[in-house]
CSV table of C-alpha atoms and ligand atoms in Angstrom, one decimal:
chain,number,residue,atom,x,y,z
A,1,MET,CA,-7.3,-11.4,-19.6
A,2,SER,CA,-6.6,-7.8,-19.3
A,3,ASP,CA,-3.1,-6.7,-18.4
A,4,ARG,CA,-4.4,-3.6,-16.5
A,5,VAL,CA,-4.7,-4.0,-12.6
A,6,TYR,CA,-6.8,-1.4,-10.9
A,7,ILE,CA,-5.3,0.1,-7.7
A,8,PHE,CA,-8.1,0.6,-5.1
A,9,ASP,CA,-6.7,2.8,-2.3
A,10,THR,CA,-8.5,2.3,1.2
A,11,THR,CA,-6.1,4.5,3.3
A,12,LEU,CA,-9.0,6.7,4.1
A,13,ARG,CA,-11.2,4.0,5.1
A,14,ASP,CA,-9.5,0.8,6.3
A,15,GLY,CA,-6.2,2.6,7.0
A,16,GLU,CA,-8.1,5.2,9.0
A,17,GLN,CA,-9.3,2.3,11.2
A,18,SER,CA,-5.9,1.6,12.5
A,19,PRO,CA,-5.2,2.9,16.0
A,20,GLY,CA,-3.8,6.5,16.0
A,21,ALA,CA,-4.5,7.1,12.3
A,22,THR,CA,-7.7,9.3,12.6
A,23,MET,CA,-7.7,12.1,10.2
A,24,ASN,CA,-9.8,15.3,10.1
A,25,LEU,CA,-11.8,16.5,7.1
A,26,GLU,CA,-9.1,18.8,5.6
A,27,GLU,CA,-6.5,16.1,6.1
A,28,LYS,CA,-8.6,13.6,4.3
A,29,VAL,CA,-9.2,15.9,1.4
A,30,SER,CA,-5.7,16.8,1.1
A,31,LEU,CA,-4.5,13.1,1.1
A,32,ALA,CA,-7.3,12.3,-1.5
A,33,ARG,CA,-5.8,14.9,-3.7
A,34,GLN,CA,-2.4,13.4,-3.3
A,35,LEU,CA,-3.9,9.9,-4.0
A,36,GLU,CA,-5.3,11.3,-7.3
A,37,ALA,CA,-1.7,12.7,-8.2
A,38,LEU,CA,-0.4,9.4,-7.3
A,39,GLY,CA,-2.7,7.8,-10.1
A,40,VAL,CA,-4.7,5.3,-8.0
A,41,ASP,CA,-7.8,4.2,-9.9
A,42,ILE,CA,-10.3,4.3,-6.9
A,43,ILE,CA,-10.3,6.0,-3.6
A,44,GLU,CA,-12.3,4.4,-0.8
A,45,ALA,CA,-13.2,7.7,1.0
A,46,GLY,CA,-14.8,6.3,4.1
A,47,PHE,CA,-17.9,4.6,5.6
A,48,PRO,CA,-20.7,7.4,5.6
A,49,ALA,CA,-23.2,5.4,7.8
A,50,ALA,CA,-20.5,5.2,10.5
A,51,SER,CA,-20.7,8.8,11.6
A,52,GLN,CA,-21.7,12.2,10.7
A,53,GLY,CA,-18.1,13.1,10.3
A,54,ASP,CA,-17.4,10.2,8.0
A,55,TYR,CA,-20.5,11.2,5.8
A,56,GLU,CA,-19.1,14.8,5.6
A,57,ALA,CA,-15.6,13.8,4.9
A,58,VAL,CA,-16.7,11.4,2.0
A,59,ARG,CA,-18.9,14.1,0.4
A,60,ALA,CA,-16.1,16.6,0.6
A,61,ILE,CA,-13.6,14.1,-1.2
A,62,ALA,CA,-16.2,13.4,-3.8
A,63,GLY,CA,-16.4,17.0,-4.7
A,64,ALA,CA,-12.7,17.6,-4.5
A,65,VAL,CA,-11.2,15.0,-7.1
A,66,GLN,CA,-12.0,14.6,-10.7
A,67,HIS,CA,-10.3,11.7,-12.4
A,68,VAL,CA,-10.3,9.0,-9.8
A,69,GLN,CA,-13.5,6.9,-8.8
A,70,VAL,CA,-14.6,7.7,-5.3
A,71,ALA,CA,-16.1,4.8,-3.4
A,72,ALA,CA,-18.2,4.7,-0.3
A,73,LEU,CA,-18.4,1.6,1.9
A,74,CYS,CA,-21.7,0.3,3.1
A,75,ARG,CA,-23.2,-2.6,4.8
A,76,ALA,CA,-25.6,-4.7,3.0
A,77,LEU,CA,-28.6,-2.7,4.2
A,78,GLU,CA,-30.6,-0.5,2.1
A,79,LYS,CA,-30.4,2.5,4.7
A,80,ASP,CA,-26.5,2.2,4.5
A,81,ILE,CA,-26.5,2.2,0.9
A,82,ASP,CA,-28.8,5.2,0.6
A,83,ARG,CA,-26.5,7.1,3.1
A,84,GLY,CA,-23.4,6.0,1.0
A,85,TRP,CA,-24.9,7.1,-2.1
A,86,GLU,CA,-26.0,10.6,-0.6
A,87,ALA,CA,-22.4,11.1,0.2
A,88,ILE,CA,-20.9,10.3,-3.2
A,89,LYS,CA,-23.5,10.9,-5.8
A,90,GLY,CA,-21.7,14.3,-6.5
A,91,ALA,CA,-18.4,12.6,-7.5
A,92,ALA,CA,-17.4,12.6,-11.3
A,93,HIS,CA,-17.0,8.8,-10.9
A,94,PRO,CA,-18.9,7.4,-7.8
A,95,ARG,CA,-18.9,3.7,-6.7
A,96,ILE,CA,-21.0,1.9,-4.0
A,97,HIS,CA,-19.0,-0.6,-2.1
A,98,THR,CA,-21.3,-3.0,-0.1
A,99,PHE,CA,-20.2,-5.9,1.9
A,100,LEU,CA,-21.5,-9.0,3.8
A,101,ALA,CA,-19.6,-11.8,5.5
A,102,THR,CA,-19.8,-15.3,3.9
A,103,SER,CA,-17.7,-17.5,6.3
A,104,GLU,CA,-19.4,-19.8,8.6
A,105,ILE,CA,-17.9,-18.4,11.6
A,106,HIS,CA,-19.1,-14.9,10.7
A,107,MET,CA,-22.6,-16.1,9.5
A,108,VAL,CA,-23.2,-18.3,12.6
A,109,HIS,CA,-21.8,-16.1,15.5
A,110,LYS,CA,-21.9,-12.5,14.1
A,111,LEU,CA,-24.8,-12.2,11.7
A,112,ARG,CA,-26.7,-15.2,13.1
A,113,LYS,CA,-28.1,-16.0,9.5
A,114,SER,CA,-28.3,-19.0,7.2
A,115,ARG,CA,-26.5,-19.3,4.1
A,116,GLU,CA,-29.8,-18.7,2.2
A,117,GLU,CA,-30.6,-15.5,4.3
A,118,VAL,CA,-27.0,-14.2,3.4
A,119,LEU,CA,-27.4,-15.0,-0.3
A,120,ALA,CA,-30.8,-13.1,-0.4
A,121,MET,CA,-29.2,-10.3,1.6
A,122,ALA,CA,-26.2,-9.9,-0.6
A,123,GLU,CA,-28.4,-9.9,-3.8
A,124,ALA,CA,-31.0,-7.5,-2.5
A,125,ALA,CA,-28.2,-5.0,-1.3
A,126,VAL,CA,-26.4,-5.2,-4.8
A,127,ARG,CA,-29.7,-4.8,-6.6
A,128,HIS,CA,-30.5,-1.7,-4.6
A,129,ALA,CA,-27.0,-0.3,-5.2
A,130,ALA,CA,-27.2,-0.9,-8.9
A,131,SER,CA,-30.5,0.9,-9.1
A,132,LEU,CA,-28.5,4.0,-8.1
A,133,THR,CA,-25.3,3.5,-10.1
A,134,PRO,CA,-23.7,1.2,-12.7
A,135,ASN,CA,-20.4,1.0,-10.7
A,136,VAL,CA,-21.1,-1.5,-7.6
A,137,GLU,CA,-18.6,-3.4,-5.8
A,138,PHE,CA,-19.5,-6.3,-3.5
A,139,SER,CA,-17.2,-7.8,-0.9
A,140,ALA,CA,-17.6,-11.1,0.6
A,141,GLU,CA,-16.1,-10.3,4.0
A,142,ASP,CA,-13.9,-13.2,5.5
A,143,ALA,CA,-13.8,-14.8,1.9
A,144,SER,CA,-10.7,-16.8,2.6
A,145,ARG,CA,-12.5,-18.7,5.4
A,146,SER,CA,-15.5,-19.2,3.5
A,147,ASP,CA,-16.7,-22.5,1.9
A,148,TRP,CA,-15.3,-22.2,-1.7
A,149,GLU,CA,-18.6,-23.6,-3.3
A,150,PHE,CA,-20.8,-21.2,-1.4
A,151,LEU,CA,-18.5,-18.3,-2.1
A,152,ALA,CA,-18.7,-19.1,-5.8
A,153,LYS,CA,-22.5,-19.1,-5.5
A,154,VAL,CA,-22.4,-15.8,-3.8
A,155,CYS,CA,-20.2,-14.4,-6.6
A,156,GLU,CA,-22.6,-15.7,-9.2
A,157,VAL,CA,-25.6,-14.2,-7.6
A,158,VAL,CA,-24.1,-10.6,-6.9
A,159,ILE,CA,-22.7,-10.3,-10.4
A,160,ARG,CA,-26.2,-11.2,-11.8
A,161,ALA,CA,-27.7,-8.6,-9.5
A,162,GLY,CA,-25.4,-6.0,-11.0
A,163,ALA,CA,-22.0,-6.1,-9.2
A,164,THR,CA,-19.2,-5.0,-11.7
A,165,THR,CA,-16.4,-5.7,-9.1
A,166,VAL,CA,-16.2,-8.6,-6.7
A,167,ASN,CA,-13.9,-8.3,-4.0
A,168,ILE,CA,-12.4,-11.4,-2.1
A,169,PRO,CA,-11.1,-10.2,1.2
A,170,ASP,CA,-8.6,-12.1,3.4
A,171,THR,CA,-10.2,-10.2,6.2
A,172,VAL,CA,-8.1,-11.8,9.0
A,173,GLY,CA,-4.8,-12.2,7.2
A,174,TYR,CA,-5.1,-16.1,7.4
A,175,ALA,CA,-4.5,-17.1,3.8
A,176,GLN,CA,-1.3,-18.3,2.4
A,177,PRO,CA,0.0,-17.1,-0.9
A,178,PHE,CA,-0.4,-20.4,-3.0
A,179,GLU,CA,-3.8,-21.2,-1.3
A,180,PHE,CA,-5.2,-17.5,-2.0
A,181,GLY,CA,-4.0,-17.8,-5.7
A,182,GLU,CA,-5.8,-21.1,-5.9
A,183,LEU,CA,-9.0,-19.6,-4.6
A,184,ILE,CA,-8.9,-16.9,-7.1
A,185,ALA,CA,-8.2,-19.2,-9.9
A,186,TYR,CA,-11.0,-21.6,-8.6
A,187,LEU,CA,-13.6,-18.6,-8.6
A,188,LEU,CA,-12.5,-17.4,-12.0
A,189,LYS,CA,-13.1,-20.9,-13.4
A,190,THR,CA,-16.3,-21.8,-11.5
A,191,VAL,CA,-18.3,-18.8,-11.3
A,192,PRO,CA,-20.3,-19.1,-14.4
A,193,ASN,CA,-20.6,-15.3,-15.1
A,194,ALA,CA,-17.0,-14.4,-13.8
A,195,LYS,CA,-16.1,-12.5,-16.9
A,196,ASP,CA,-18.8,-10.0,-16.2
A,197,ALA,CA,-17.0,-8.6,-13.2
A,198,VAL,CA,-13.6,-7.6,-12.2
A,199,PHE,CA,-12.3,-9.8,-9.4
A,200,SER,CA,-10.6,-8.0,-6.7
A,201,VAL,CA,-8.4,-8.8,-3.5
A,202,HIS,CA,-8.1,-7.2,-0.1
A,203,CYS,CA,-5.5,-8.6,2.1
A,204,HIS,CA,-4.7,-8.0,5.7
A,205,ASN,CA,-1.2,-8.5,7.1
A,206,ASP,CA,-1.8,-10.5,10.3
A,207,LEU,CA,0.9,-12.9,9.3
A,208,GLY,CA,2.9,-10.5,7.3
A,209,LEU,CA,1.7,-11.9,4.0
A,210,ALA,CA,-0.8,-9.3,2.8
A,211,VAL,CA,1.4,-8.2,-0.2
A,212,ALA,CA,2.4,-11.8,-1.1
A,213,ASN,CA,-1.3,-12.9,-1.1
A,214,SER,CA,-2.3,-9.8,-3.4
A,215,LEU,CA,0.6,-10.9,-5.7
A,216,SER,CA,-0.5,-14.5,-5.8
A,217,ALA,CA,-4.0,-13.5,-6.6
A,218,ILE,CA,-3.1,-11.1,-9.3
A,219,ARG,CA,-0.9,-13.9,-10.8
A,220,ALA,CA,-4.1,-16.1,-10.8
A,221,GLY,CA,-6.2,-13.5,-12.5
A,222,ALA,CA,-7.4,-10.9,-10.0
A,223,ARG,CA,-7.5,-7.4,-11.5
A,224,GLN,CA,-8.0,-5.0,-8.6
A,225,ALA,CA,-5.9,-4.8,-5.5
A,226,GLU,CA,-7.1,-3.1,-2.3
A,227,VAL,CA,-4.3,-1.5,-0.5
A,228,THR,CA,-3.2,1.5,1.8
A,229,LEU,CA,-0.2,3.7,1.8
A,230,CYS,CA,2.6,2.3,4.2
A,231,GLY,CA,0.2,-0.7,4.7
A,232,ILE,CA,-1.7,1.1,7.5
A,233,GLY,CA,-5.0,-0.6,8.6
A,234,GLU,CA,-6.7,-2.6,11.0
A,235,ARG,CA,-4.5,-4.7,13.5
A,236,ALA,CA,-1.2,-5.5,11.5
A,237,GLY,CA,-2.5,-3.4,8.5
A,238,ASN,CA,-3.5,-3.9,5.0
A,239,ALA,CA,-1.4,-4.7,1.8
A,240,SER,CA,1.0,-1.9,1.3
A,241,LEU,CA,0.4,0.1,-1.9
A,242,GLU,CA,3.9,1.0,-2.5
A,243,GLU,CA,5.2,-2.6,-2.1
A,244,LEU,CA,2.6,-4.1,-4.3
A,245,VAL,CA,3.1,-1.5,-7.1
A,246,MET,CA,6.8,-1.8,-7.0
A,247,ALA,CA,6.8,-5.5,-6.9
A,248,LEU,CA,4.6,-5.6,-10.1
A,249,ARG,CA,6.8,-3.2,-11.9
A,250,THR,CA,10.3,-4.6,-10.7
A,251,ARG,CA,9.1,-8.2,-11.6
A,252,HIS,CA,6.8,-7.3,-14.6
A,253,GLU,CA,8.0,-10.6,-16.5
A,254,LEU,CA,6.4,-12.6,-13.7
A,255,TYR,CA,2.9,-10.8,-13.5
A,256,LYS,CA,2.7,-9.2,-16.9
A,257,VAL,CA,0.2,-6.4,-15.7
A,258,GLU,CA,0.5,-2.6,-15.5
A,259,SER,CA,-0.9,-0.3,-12.9
A,260,GLY,CA,-1.7,3.4,-13.4
A,261,VAL,CA,0.5,4.6,-10.5
A,262,LYS,CA,3.0,7.2,-11.1
A,263,THR,CA,5.7,5.6,-9.0
A,264,GLU,CA,7.6,8.9,-8.5
A,265,GLN,CA,4.6,10.0,-6.3
A,266,LEU,CA,5.0,7.0,-4.0
A,267,TYR,CA,7.5,8.7,-1.5
A,268,PRO,CA,5.8,12.0,-1.5
A,269,SER,CA,2.5,10.2,-0.7
A,270,CYS,CA,3.6,8.1,2.0
A,271,ARG,CA,5.6,11.1,3.6
A,272,ARG,CA,2.3,13.2,3.5
A,273,LEU,CA,0.4,10.4,5.2
A,274,ALA,CA,3.1,10.2,7.8
A,275,GLN,CA,2.9,13.9,8.4
A,276,ILE,CA,-0.9,13.9,8.7
A,277,ILE,CA,-1.1,11.0,11.1
A,278,GLY,CA,1.9,12.0,13.1
A,279,GLN,CA,3.5,8.6,12.7
A,280,PRO,CA,7.1,8.5,11.1
A,281,ILE,CA,7.8,5.8,8.5
A,282,PRO,CA,9.6,3.1,10.3
A,283,PRO,CA,13.3,2.6,9.4
A,284,TYR,CA,12.9,-0.8,7.6
A,285,LYS,CA,9.8,-0.1,5.7
A,286,ALA,CA,10.3,-1.3,2.2
A,287,ILE,CA,10.5,1.2,-0.6
A,288,VAL,CA,9.7,4.4,1.6
A,289,GLY,CA,11.6,3.7,4.9
A,290,PRO,CA,14.6,5.8,5.8
A,291,ASN,CA,16.9,2.7,5.4
A,292,ALA,CA,15.4,1.5,2.0
A,293,PHE,CA,18.2,3.0,0.0
A,294,ALA,CA,20.8,3.5,2.8
A,295,HIS,CA,24.2,1.5,2.5
A,296,GLU,CA,26.6,1.4,5.3
A,297,SER,CA,28.8,-1.7,4.8
A,298,GLY,CA,32.1,-1.1,2.9
A,299,ILE,CA,31.5,-4.0,0.5
A,300,HIS,CA,28.0,-2.7,-0.5
A,301,GLN,CA,29.0,1.0,-0.8
A,302,ASP,CA,31.8,0.0,-3.0
A,303,GLY,CA,29.4,-2.0,-5.2
A,304,VAL,CA,26.8,0.8,-5.5
A,305,LEU,CA,29.4,3.3,-6.3
A,306,LYS,CA,30.8,1.0,-9.2
A,307,ASN,CA,27.2,0.2,-10.3
A,308,PRO,CA,24.0,0.7,-8.3
A,309,LEU,CA,22.4,-2.4,-9.7
A,310,THR,CA,24.7,-4.5,-7.4
A,311,TYR,CA,22.7,-3.9,-4.3
A,312,GLU,CA,19.6,-1.9,-5.5
A,313,ILE,CA,16.7,-3.5,-7.3
A,314,MET,CA,15.0,-0.1,-8.3
A,315,THR,CA,16.4,3.3,-8.4
A,316,PRO,CA,15.4,5.6,-5.6
A,317,GLU,CA,14.3,8.2,-8.2
A,318,SER,CA,11.8,5.9,-9.6
A,319,VAL,CA,9.9,5.9,-6.3
A,320,GLY,CA,10.4,9.7,-5.8
A,321,ARG,CA,13.3,9.7,-3.3
A,322,LYS,CA,16.5,11.9,-4.0
A,323,GLY,CA,19.0,9.2,-4.3
A,324,THR,CA,21.0,6.5,-2.6
A,325,ASP,CA,22.1,7.2,1.0
A,326,MET,CA,25.7,6.3,1.7
A,327,VAL,CA,25.7,6.0,5.5
A,328,ILE,CA,29.1,6.7,6.9
A,329,GLY,CA,29.7,4.3,9.9
A,330,LYS,CA,32.1,1.8,11.3
A,331,HIS,CA,31.3,-0.6,8.4
A,332,SER,CA,32.1,2.0,5.5
A,333,GLY,CA,35.1,1.4,3.3
A,334,SER,CA,37.5,4.1,2.0
A,335,HIS,CA,35.7,4.2,-1.5
A,336,ALA,CA,32.4,5.6,0.2
A,337,ILE,CA,34.5,8.1,2.4
A,338,LYS,CA,36.3,9.3,-0.7
A,339,ALA,CA,32.9,9.7,-2.6
A,340,LYS,CA,31.5,11.6,0.6
A,341,LEU,CA,34.4,13.9,0.8
A,342,ALA,CA,34.0,14.7,-3.0
A,343,GLU,CA,30.3,15.3,-2.5
A,344,LEU,CA,31.2,17.7,0.3
A,345,GLY,CA,33.7,19.5,-1.9
A,346,TYR,CA,36.9,18.1,-0.5
A,347,PRO,CA,38.8,16.1,-3.3
A,348,LEU,CA,41.7,14.9,-1.2
A,349,ASP,CA,44.9,13.2,-2.2
A,350,GLU,CA,45.6,9.7,-1.2
A,351,GLN,CA,47.6,10.5,1.9
A,352,GLN,CA,45.1,13.1,3.1
A,353,LEU,CA,42.4,10.5,2.5
A,354,ALA,CA,44.1,8.0,4.6
A,355,VAL,CA,44.4,10.3,7.5
A,356,VAL,CA,40.6,11.1,7.4
A,357,PHE,CA,39.6,7.7,6.7
A,358,ALA,CA,41.4,6.5,10.1
A,359,ALA,CA,39.9,9.4,11.9
A,360,VAL,CA,36.3,8.6,10.6
A,361,LYS,CA,36.8,5.0,11.7
A,362,GLU,CA,37.9,6.0,15.1
A,363,LEU,CA,34.8,8.3,15.5
A,364,ALA,CA,32.3,5.7,14.1
A,365,ASP,CA,33.6,3.1,16.8
A,366,LYS,CA,32.1,5.7,19.3
A,367,LYS,CA,29.2,7.0,17.5
A,368,GLU,CA,26.3,5.2,15.8
A,369,ARG,CA,26.3,7.4,12.8
A,370,VAL,CA,28.9,9.7,11.3
A,371,PHE,CA,27.1,12.7,9.8
A,372,ASP,CA,28.3,14.8,7.0
A,373,GLU,CA,29.1,17.5,9.7
A,374,ASP,CA,31.3,15.1,11.5
A,375,VAL,CA,33.3,14.3,8.3
A,376,GLU,CA,33.7,17.9,7.5
A,377,ALA,CA,35.0,18.6,11.0
A,378,LEU,CA,37.5,16.0,10.8
A,379,VAL,CA,38.9,17.2,7.3
A,380,LEU,CA,39.2,20.7,8.8
A,381,GLU,CA,41.1,19.2,11.9
A,382,LYS,CA,43.2,16.6,10.3
A,383,VAL,CA,44.0,18.1,6.9
A,384,TYR,CA,43.8,21.8,7.4
A,385,ARG,CA,44.7,21.7,11.0
A,386,ARG,CA,41.7,23.9,12.1
A,387,ARG,CA,39.7,23.5,15.3
A,388,ASP,CA,36.6,25.4,16.1
B,1,KIV,O1,-11.2,-6.7,5.5
B,1,KIV,C1,-12.2,-6.6,5.2
B,1,KIV,O2,-13.0,-7.7,4.8
B,1,KIV,C2,-12.9,-5.3,4.8
B,1,KIV,C3,-14.1,-5.3,3.9
B,1,KIV,C4,-15.1,-4.3,4.3
B,1,KIV,C5,-13.8,-5.2,2.4
B,1,KIV,O3,-12.3,-4.3,4.9
B,2,ZN,ZN1,-10.2,-4.8,5.4
């Protein structure tokens, strides 16, 4: 089994489907360029049949990037696939991504089609897409709630029809990590032509398990993960690109796979997205949130100053951040305040330090966060006896 896991970014398609995340054409092109710099393997640029605007944005992205594959999402309908192909055919590496639901609940209530009809539709759609390009992905929408035997049959049929990637979505975020891993292992074992395609996963975060489910699937043999920057996406979002990539890297001994992502570009990419959609990165967001490398408690600050490995499992620089953030607050200890004073250019003696430390603690009881300017003002007042 290959040790390369492909990163399929769908920020511009599934991500854009999240409320408040709409982007205009220029913003999409600019983000696509950033995603190329980040080193993702595939950019899902949009859903060209959905609107004229989406079609034009996908076409513009297809012409704006060189090294990365550009995918267009299409329902399993010839007219959607033709429209999608029109939009991406100018790309250096185009991919048609077609999808159809395979769960009983979707087939009965949404599609109003029998299993046989769904099988025939999936096969025809993939065959048509494969007549346009050799790079075809098929997604079995709501796969995690589908009958496993039927799902295996669908996979077999679409691979025979020309799908080179088969995506297994947890569309409604229902799966649990152990069971999703078992599903992927089952498909890889049961589908007779499984080795002719890359098995992919696409997890939603309704139970907060999107990254965990994706990791479990990769451990079971999936070799493509569909993700978004900051985990934006429908409802509770999609699996977060930065969390998945850093979990694979930080615990490489467990997964033994490599992604092509340049991790130093993670923070700049998420910042760029946040600026574009006008939604700040939440404080507790793993990897890229403002607090992800901030330490306030005295014990933690002392540990990190002695050796960052005590409380940091990755370096801030490895994800493109400037460095550890020592937050001065009421939990800070004298080591952190001494380090902060040295950083600000005030190497005080022990007696001066004790005076400033006491003053900082007093201020921190009244103020949620003590900024560098506050510390500096206290040094000037208490040590140098100056007041503004
Ligand atoms: O969640 C989902 O099932 C999807 C498919 C279209 C891949 O977004
Ligand atoms: Zn989705």
